PDB file of C-alpha atoms in Angstrom:
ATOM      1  CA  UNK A   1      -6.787  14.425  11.813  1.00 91.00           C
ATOM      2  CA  UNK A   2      -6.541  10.926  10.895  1.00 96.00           C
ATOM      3  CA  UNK A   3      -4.105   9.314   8.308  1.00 97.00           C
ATOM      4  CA  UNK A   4      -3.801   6.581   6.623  1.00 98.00           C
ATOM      5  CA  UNK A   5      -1.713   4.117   4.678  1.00 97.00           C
ATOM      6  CA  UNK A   6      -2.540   2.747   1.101  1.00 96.00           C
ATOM      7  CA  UNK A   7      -1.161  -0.670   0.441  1.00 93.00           C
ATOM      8  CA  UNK A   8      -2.950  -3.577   2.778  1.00 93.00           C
ATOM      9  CA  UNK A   9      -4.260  -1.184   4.656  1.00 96.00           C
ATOM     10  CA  UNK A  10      -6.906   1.471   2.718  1.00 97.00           C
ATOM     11  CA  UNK A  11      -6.080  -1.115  -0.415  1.00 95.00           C
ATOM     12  CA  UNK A  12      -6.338  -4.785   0.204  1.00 94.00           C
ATOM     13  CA  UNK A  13      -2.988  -4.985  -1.975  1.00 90.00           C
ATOM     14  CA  UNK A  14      -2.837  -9.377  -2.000  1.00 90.00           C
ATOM     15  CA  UNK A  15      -6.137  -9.170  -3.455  1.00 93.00           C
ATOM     16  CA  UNK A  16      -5.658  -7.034  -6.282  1.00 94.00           C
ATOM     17  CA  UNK A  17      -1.645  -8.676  -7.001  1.00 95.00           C
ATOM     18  CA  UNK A  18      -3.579 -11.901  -6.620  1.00 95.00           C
ATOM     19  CA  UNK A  19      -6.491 -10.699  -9.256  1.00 96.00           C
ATOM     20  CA  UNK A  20      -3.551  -8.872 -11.549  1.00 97.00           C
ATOM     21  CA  UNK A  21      -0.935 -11.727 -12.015  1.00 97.00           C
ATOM     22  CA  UNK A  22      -3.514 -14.338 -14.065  1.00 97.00           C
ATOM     23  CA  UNK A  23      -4.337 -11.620 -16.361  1.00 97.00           C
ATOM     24  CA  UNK A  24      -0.685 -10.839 -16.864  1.00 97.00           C
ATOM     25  CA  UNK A  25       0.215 -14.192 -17.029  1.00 96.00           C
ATOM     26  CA  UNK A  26      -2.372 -14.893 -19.596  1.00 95.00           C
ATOM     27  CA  UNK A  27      -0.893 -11.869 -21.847  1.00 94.00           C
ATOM     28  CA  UNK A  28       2.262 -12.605 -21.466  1.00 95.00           C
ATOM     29  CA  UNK A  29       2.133 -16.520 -21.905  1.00 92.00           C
ATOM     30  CA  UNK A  30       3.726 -16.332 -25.315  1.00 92.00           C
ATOM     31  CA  UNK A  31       6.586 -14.849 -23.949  1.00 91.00           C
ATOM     32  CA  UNK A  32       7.073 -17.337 -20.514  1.00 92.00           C
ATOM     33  CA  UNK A  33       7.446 -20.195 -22.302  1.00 87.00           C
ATOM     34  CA  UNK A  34       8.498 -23.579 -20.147  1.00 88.00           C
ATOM     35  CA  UNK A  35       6.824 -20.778 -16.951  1.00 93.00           C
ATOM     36  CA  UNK A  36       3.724 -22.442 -15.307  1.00 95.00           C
ATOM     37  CA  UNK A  37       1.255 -19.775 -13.852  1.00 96.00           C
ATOM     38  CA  UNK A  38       1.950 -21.321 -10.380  1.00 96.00           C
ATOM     39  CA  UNK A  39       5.960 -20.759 -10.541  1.00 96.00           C
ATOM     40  CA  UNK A  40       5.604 -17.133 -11.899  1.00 96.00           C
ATOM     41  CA  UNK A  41       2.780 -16.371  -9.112  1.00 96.00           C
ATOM     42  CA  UNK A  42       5.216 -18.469  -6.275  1.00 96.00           C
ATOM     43  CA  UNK A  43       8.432 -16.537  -7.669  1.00 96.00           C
ATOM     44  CA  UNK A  44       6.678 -13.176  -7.854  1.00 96.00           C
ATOM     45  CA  UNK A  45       5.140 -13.249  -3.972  1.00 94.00           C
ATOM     46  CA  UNK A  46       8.678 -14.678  -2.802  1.00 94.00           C
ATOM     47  CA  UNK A  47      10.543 -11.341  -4.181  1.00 94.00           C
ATOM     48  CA  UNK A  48       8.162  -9.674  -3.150  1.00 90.00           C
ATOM     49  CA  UNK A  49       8.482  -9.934   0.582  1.00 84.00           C
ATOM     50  CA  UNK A  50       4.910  -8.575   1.423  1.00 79.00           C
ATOM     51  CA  UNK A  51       5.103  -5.669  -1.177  1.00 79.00           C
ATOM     52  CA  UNK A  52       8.248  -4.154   0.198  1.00 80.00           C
ATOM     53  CA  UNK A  53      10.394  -4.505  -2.787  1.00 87.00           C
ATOM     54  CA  UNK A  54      10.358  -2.139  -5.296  1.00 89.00           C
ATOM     55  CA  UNK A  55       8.839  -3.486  -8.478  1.00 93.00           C
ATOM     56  CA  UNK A  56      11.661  -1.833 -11.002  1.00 92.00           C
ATOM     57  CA  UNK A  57      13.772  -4.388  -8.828  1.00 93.00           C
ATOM     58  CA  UNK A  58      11.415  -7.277  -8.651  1.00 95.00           C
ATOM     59  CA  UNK A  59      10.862  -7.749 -12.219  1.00 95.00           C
ATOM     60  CA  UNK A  60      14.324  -7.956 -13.571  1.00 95.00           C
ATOM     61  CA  UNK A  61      14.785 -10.295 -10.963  1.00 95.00           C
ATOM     62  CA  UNK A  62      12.124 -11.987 -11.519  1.00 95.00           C
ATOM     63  CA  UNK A  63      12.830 -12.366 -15.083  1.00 95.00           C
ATOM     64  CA  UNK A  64      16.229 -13.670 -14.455  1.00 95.00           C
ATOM     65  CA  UNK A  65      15.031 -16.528 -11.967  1.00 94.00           C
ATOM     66  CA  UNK A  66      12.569 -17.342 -14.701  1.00 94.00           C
ATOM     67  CA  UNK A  67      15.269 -17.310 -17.399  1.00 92.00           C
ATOM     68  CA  UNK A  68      12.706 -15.366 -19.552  1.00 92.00           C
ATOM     69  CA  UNK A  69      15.422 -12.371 -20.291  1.00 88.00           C
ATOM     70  CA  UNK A  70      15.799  -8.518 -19.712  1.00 90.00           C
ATOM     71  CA  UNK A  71      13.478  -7.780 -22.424  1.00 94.00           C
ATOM     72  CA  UNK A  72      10.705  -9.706 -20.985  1.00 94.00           C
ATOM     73  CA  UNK A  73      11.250  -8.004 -17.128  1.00 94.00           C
ATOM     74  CA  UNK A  74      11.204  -4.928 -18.820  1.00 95.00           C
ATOM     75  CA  UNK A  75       7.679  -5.426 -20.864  1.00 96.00           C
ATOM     76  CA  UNK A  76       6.717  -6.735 -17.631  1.00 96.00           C
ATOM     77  CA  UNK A  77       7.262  -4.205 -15.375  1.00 96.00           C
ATOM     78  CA  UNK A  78       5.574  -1.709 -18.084  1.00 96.00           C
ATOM     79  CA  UNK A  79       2.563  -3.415 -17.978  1.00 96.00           C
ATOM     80  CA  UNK A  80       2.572  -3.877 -14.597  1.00 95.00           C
ATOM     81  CA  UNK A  81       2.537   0.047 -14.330  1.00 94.00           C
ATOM     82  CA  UNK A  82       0.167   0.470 -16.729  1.00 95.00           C
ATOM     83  CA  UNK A  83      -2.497  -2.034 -15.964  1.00 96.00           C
ATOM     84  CA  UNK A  84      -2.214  -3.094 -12.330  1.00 95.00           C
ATOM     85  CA  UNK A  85      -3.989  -0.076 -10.595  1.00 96.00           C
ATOM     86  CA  UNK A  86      -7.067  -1.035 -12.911  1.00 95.00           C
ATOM     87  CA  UNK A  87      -7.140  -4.163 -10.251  1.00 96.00           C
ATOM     88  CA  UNK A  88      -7.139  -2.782  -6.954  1.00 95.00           C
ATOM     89  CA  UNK A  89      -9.470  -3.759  -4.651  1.00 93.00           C
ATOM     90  CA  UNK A  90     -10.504  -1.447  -1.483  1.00 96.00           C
ATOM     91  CA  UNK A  91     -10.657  -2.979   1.970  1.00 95.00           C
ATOM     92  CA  UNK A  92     -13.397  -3.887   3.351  1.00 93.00           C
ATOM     93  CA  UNK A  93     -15.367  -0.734   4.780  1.00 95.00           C
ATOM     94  CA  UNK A  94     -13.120   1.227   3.519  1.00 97.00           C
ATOM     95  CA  UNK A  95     -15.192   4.193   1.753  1.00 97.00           C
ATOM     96  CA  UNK A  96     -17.345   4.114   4.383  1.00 96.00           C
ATOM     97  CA  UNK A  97     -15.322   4.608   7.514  1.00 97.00           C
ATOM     98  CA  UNK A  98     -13.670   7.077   5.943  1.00 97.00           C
ATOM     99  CA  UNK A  99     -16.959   8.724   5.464  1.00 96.00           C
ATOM    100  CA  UNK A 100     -17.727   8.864   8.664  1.00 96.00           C
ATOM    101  CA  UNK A 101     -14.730  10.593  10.021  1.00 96.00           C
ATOM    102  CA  UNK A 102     -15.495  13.408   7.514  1.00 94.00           C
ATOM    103  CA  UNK A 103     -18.691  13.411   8.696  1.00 95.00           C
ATOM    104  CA  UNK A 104     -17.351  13.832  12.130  1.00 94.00           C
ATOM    105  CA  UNK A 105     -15.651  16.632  10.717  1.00 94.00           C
ATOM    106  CA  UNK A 106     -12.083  15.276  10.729  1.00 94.00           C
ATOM    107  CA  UNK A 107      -9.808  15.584   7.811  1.00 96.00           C
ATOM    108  CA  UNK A 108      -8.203  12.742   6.376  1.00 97.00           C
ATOM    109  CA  UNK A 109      -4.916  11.760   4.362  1.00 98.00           C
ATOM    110  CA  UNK A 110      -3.221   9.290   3.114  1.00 98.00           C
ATOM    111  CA  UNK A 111       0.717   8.595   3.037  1.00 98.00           C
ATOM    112  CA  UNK A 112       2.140   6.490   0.774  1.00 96.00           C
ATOM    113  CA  UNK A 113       5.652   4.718   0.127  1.00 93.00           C
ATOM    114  CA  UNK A 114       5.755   4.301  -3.973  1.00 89.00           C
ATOM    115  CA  UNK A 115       5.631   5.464  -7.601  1.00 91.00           C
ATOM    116  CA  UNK A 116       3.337   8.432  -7.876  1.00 94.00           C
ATOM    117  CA  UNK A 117       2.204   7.091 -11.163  1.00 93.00           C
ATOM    118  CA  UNK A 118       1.111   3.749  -9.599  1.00 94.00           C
ATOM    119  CA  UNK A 119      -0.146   4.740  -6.467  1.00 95.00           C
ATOM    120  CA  UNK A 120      -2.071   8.069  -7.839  1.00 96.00           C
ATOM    121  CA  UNK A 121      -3.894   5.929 -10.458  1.00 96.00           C
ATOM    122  CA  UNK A 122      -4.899   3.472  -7.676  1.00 96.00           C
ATOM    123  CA  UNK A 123      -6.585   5.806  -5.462  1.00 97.00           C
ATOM    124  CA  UNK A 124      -7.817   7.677  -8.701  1.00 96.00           C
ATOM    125  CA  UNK A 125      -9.474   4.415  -9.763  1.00 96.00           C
ATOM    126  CA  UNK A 126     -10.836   3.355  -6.392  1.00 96.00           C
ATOM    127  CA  UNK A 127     -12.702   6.247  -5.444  1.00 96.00           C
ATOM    128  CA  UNK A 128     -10.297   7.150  -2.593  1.00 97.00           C
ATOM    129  CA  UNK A 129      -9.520  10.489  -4.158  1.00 96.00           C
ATOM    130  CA  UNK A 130     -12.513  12.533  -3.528  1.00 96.00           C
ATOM    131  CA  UNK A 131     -12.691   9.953   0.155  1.00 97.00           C
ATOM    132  CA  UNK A 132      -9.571  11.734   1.853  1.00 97.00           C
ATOM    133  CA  UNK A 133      -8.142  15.752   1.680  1.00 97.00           C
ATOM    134  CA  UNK A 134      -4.920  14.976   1.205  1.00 97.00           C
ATOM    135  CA  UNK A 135      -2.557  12.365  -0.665  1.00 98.00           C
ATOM    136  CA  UNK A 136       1.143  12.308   0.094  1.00 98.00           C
ATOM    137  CA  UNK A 137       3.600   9.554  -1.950  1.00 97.00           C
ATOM    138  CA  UNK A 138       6.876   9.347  -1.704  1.00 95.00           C
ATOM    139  CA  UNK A 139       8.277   9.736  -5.263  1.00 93.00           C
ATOM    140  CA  UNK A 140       6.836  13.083  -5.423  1.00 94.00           C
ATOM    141  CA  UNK A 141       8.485  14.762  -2.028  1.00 95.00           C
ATOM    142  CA  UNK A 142      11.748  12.434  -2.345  1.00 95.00           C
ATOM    143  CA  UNK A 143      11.122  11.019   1.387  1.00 95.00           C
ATOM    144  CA  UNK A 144       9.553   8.044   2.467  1.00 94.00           C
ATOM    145  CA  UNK A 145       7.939   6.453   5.700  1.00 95.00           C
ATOM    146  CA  UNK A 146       9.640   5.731   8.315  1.00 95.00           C
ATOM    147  CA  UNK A 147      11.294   8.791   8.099  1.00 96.00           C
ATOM    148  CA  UNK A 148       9.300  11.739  10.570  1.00 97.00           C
ATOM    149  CA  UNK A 149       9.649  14.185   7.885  1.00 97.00           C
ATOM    150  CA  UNK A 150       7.025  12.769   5.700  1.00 97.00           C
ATOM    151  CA  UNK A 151       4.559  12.402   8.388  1.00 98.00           C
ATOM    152  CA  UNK A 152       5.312  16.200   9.722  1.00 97.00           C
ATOM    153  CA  UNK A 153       4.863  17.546   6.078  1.00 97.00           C
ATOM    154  CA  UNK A 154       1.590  16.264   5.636  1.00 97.00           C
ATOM    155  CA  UNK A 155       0.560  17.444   9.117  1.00 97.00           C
ATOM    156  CA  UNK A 156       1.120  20.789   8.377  1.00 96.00           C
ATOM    157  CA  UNK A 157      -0.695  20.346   4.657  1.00 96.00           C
ATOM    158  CA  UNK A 158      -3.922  19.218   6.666  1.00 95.00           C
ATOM    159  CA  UNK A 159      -2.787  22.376   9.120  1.00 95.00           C
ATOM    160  CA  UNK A 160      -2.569  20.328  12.202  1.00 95.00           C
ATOM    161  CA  UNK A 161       0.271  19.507  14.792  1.00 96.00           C
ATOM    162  CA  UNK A 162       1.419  16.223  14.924  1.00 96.00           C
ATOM    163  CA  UNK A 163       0.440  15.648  18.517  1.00 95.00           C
ATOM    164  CA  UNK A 164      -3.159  16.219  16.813  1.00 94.00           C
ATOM    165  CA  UNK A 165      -2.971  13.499  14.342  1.00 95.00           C
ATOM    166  CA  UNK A 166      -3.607   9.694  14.335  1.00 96.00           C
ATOM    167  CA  UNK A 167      -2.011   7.256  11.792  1.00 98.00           C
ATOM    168  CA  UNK A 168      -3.200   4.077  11.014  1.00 97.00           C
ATOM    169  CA  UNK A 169      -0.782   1.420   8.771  1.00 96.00           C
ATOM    170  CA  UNK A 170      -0.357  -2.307   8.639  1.00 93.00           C
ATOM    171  CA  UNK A 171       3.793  -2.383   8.302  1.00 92.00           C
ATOM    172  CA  UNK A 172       4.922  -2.334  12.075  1.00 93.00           C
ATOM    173  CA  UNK A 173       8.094   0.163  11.095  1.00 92.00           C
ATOM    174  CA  UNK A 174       7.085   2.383   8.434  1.00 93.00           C
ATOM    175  CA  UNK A 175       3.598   2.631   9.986  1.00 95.00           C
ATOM    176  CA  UNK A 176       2.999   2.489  13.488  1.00 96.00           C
ATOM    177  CA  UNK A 177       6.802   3.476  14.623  1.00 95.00           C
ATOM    178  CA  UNK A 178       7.394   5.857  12.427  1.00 96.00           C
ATOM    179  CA  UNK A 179       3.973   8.039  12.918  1.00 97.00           C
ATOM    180  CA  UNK A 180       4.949   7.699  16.817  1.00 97.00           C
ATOM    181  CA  UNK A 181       8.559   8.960  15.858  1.00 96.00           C
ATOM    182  CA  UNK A 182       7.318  12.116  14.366  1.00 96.00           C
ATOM    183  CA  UNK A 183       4.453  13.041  17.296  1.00 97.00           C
ATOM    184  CA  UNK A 184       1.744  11.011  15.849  1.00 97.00           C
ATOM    185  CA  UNK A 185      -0.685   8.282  17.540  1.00 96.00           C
ATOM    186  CA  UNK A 186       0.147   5.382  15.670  1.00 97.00           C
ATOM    187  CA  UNK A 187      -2.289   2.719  15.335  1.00 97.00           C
ATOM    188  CA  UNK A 188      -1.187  -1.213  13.852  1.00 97.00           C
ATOM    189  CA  UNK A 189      -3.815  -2.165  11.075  1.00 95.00           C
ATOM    190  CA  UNK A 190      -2.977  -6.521  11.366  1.00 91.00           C
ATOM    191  CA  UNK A 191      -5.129  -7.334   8.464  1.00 79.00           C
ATOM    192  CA  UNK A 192      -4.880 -10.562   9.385  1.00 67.00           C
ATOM    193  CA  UNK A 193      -1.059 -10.216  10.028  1.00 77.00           C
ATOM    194  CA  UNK A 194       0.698 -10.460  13.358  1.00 81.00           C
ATOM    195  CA  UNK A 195       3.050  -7.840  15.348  1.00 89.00           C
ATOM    196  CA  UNK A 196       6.795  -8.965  15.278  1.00 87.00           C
ATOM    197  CA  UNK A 197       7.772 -10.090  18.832  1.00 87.00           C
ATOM    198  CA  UNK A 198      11.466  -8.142  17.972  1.00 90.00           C
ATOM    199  CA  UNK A 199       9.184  -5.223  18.667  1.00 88.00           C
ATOM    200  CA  UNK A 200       7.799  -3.590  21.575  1.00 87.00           C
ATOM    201  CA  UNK A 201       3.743  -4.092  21.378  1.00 88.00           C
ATOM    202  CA  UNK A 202       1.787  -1.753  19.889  1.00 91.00           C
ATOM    203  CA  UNK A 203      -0.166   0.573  22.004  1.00 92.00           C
ATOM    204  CA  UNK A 204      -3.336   0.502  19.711  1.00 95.00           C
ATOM    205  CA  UNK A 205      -4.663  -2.159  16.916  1.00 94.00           C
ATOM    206  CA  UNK A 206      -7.206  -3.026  14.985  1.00 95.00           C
ATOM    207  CA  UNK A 207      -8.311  -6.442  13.244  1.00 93.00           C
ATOM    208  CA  UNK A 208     -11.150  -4.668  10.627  1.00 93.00           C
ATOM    209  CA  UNK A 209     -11.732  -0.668   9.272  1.00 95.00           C
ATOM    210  CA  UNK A 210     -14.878  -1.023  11.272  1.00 93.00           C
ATOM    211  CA  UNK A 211     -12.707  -0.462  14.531  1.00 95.00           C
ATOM    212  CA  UNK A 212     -11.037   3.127  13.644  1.00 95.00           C
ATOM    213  CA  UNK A 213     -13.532   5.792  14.375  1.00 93.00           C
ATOM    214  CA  UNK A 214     -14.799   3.695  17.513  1.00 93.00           C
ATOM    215  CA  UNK A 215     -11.241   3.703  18.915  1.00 93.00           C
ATOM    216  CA  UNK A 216     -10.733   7.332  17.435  1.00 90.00           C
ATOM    217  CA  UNK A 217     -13.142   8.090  19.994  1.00 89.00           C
ATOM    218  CA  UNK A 218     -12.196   6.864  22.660  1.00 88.00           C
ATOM    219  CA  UNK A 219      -8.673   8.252  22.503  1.00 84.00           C
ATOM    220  CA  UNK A 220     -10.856  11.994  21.667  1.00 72.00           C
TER     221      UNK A 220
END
């Protein structure tokens, strides 16, 4: 069984944020007056800290270091949930290594921290859906990655063991440590990202999607 996560690693998640925040801009010009495109996209990627905070926390706060008002963080965020999974944008290979584990005859899942709203329309829009057997997010089951639980729970939805299962994530603690907390083979997606040196090296990583059933194999 092979797992994955969503964000910047089955999603390319800078892309689509990078895609999104023109065409929000753009809509919401009238309302970020004084705002230059460049400070909201510089002030929204700073809060963000690689997609880690929660987005009902980073627009308020965004709209308050913009001096733009509740109100506006509010309309913000709404349309943000509303319109943003219409611009995600899979990772390269993506669909089609997933494919071919199925046609290898493994199942597939993916687990994902976030709003089940957001992150169920995402892999709605991108085709991921019918791709994998299983989809696990965190708002619906009340726990979230790091924390073994989630990765035992969707083990035994896929009716495997955890020894049995590989997981494959770009966020070194959530990701890698966590699937090898709960039993799992965890393998370090870097998209282009290094390992933190506060961490003991990862035992398996990739650069590219290209890489996962080759080195699924070999571990077989």
């Amino acid at each position: 069984m092979v797992m994955f996560d969503l964000d910047e690693t089955l999603i390319d998640r800078r892309a689509a944020l990078k895609a999104f925040l023109p065409d929000q801009f753009k809509r919401f010009r009238d309302q970020l007056q004084g705002v230059t495109f460049q400070t909201f996209e510089a002030t929204f990627f700073a809060l963000e800290k690689e997609g880690l905070v929660d987005k009902q926390k980073l627009y308020p706060r965004l709209a308050a270091m913009l001096g733009v008002g509740s109100r506006c963080g509010d309309r913000l965020l709404s349309d943000f949930q509303k319109r943003y999974p219409h611009f995600a944008r899979l990772s390269i290979g993506a669909l089609e290594m997933l494919s071919a584990l199925r046609a290898r005859g493994l199942k597939t899942a993916i687990i994902s921290n976030g709003h089940t709203g957001v992150q169920s329309a995402k892999v709605e829009i991108t085709g991921l859906k019918d791709a994998v057997d299983l989809v696990v997010i965190s708002e619906d089951i009340g726990l979230r990655k790091p924390d073994p639980r989630i990765f035992h729970l969707a083990a035994e939805r896929l009716g495997a063991t955890p020894a049995r299962c590989i997981f494959v994530g770009d966020n070194p603690e959530a990701d890698v440590l966590g699937a090898e907390a709960s039993g799992m083979t965890g393998i370090f997606y870097s998209a282009g990202c290094s390992w933190p040196d506060t961490l003991p090296s990862p035992k398996y990583s990739i650069e590219t999607l290209v890489e996962v059933l080759p080195l699924i194999e070999a571990l077989a």
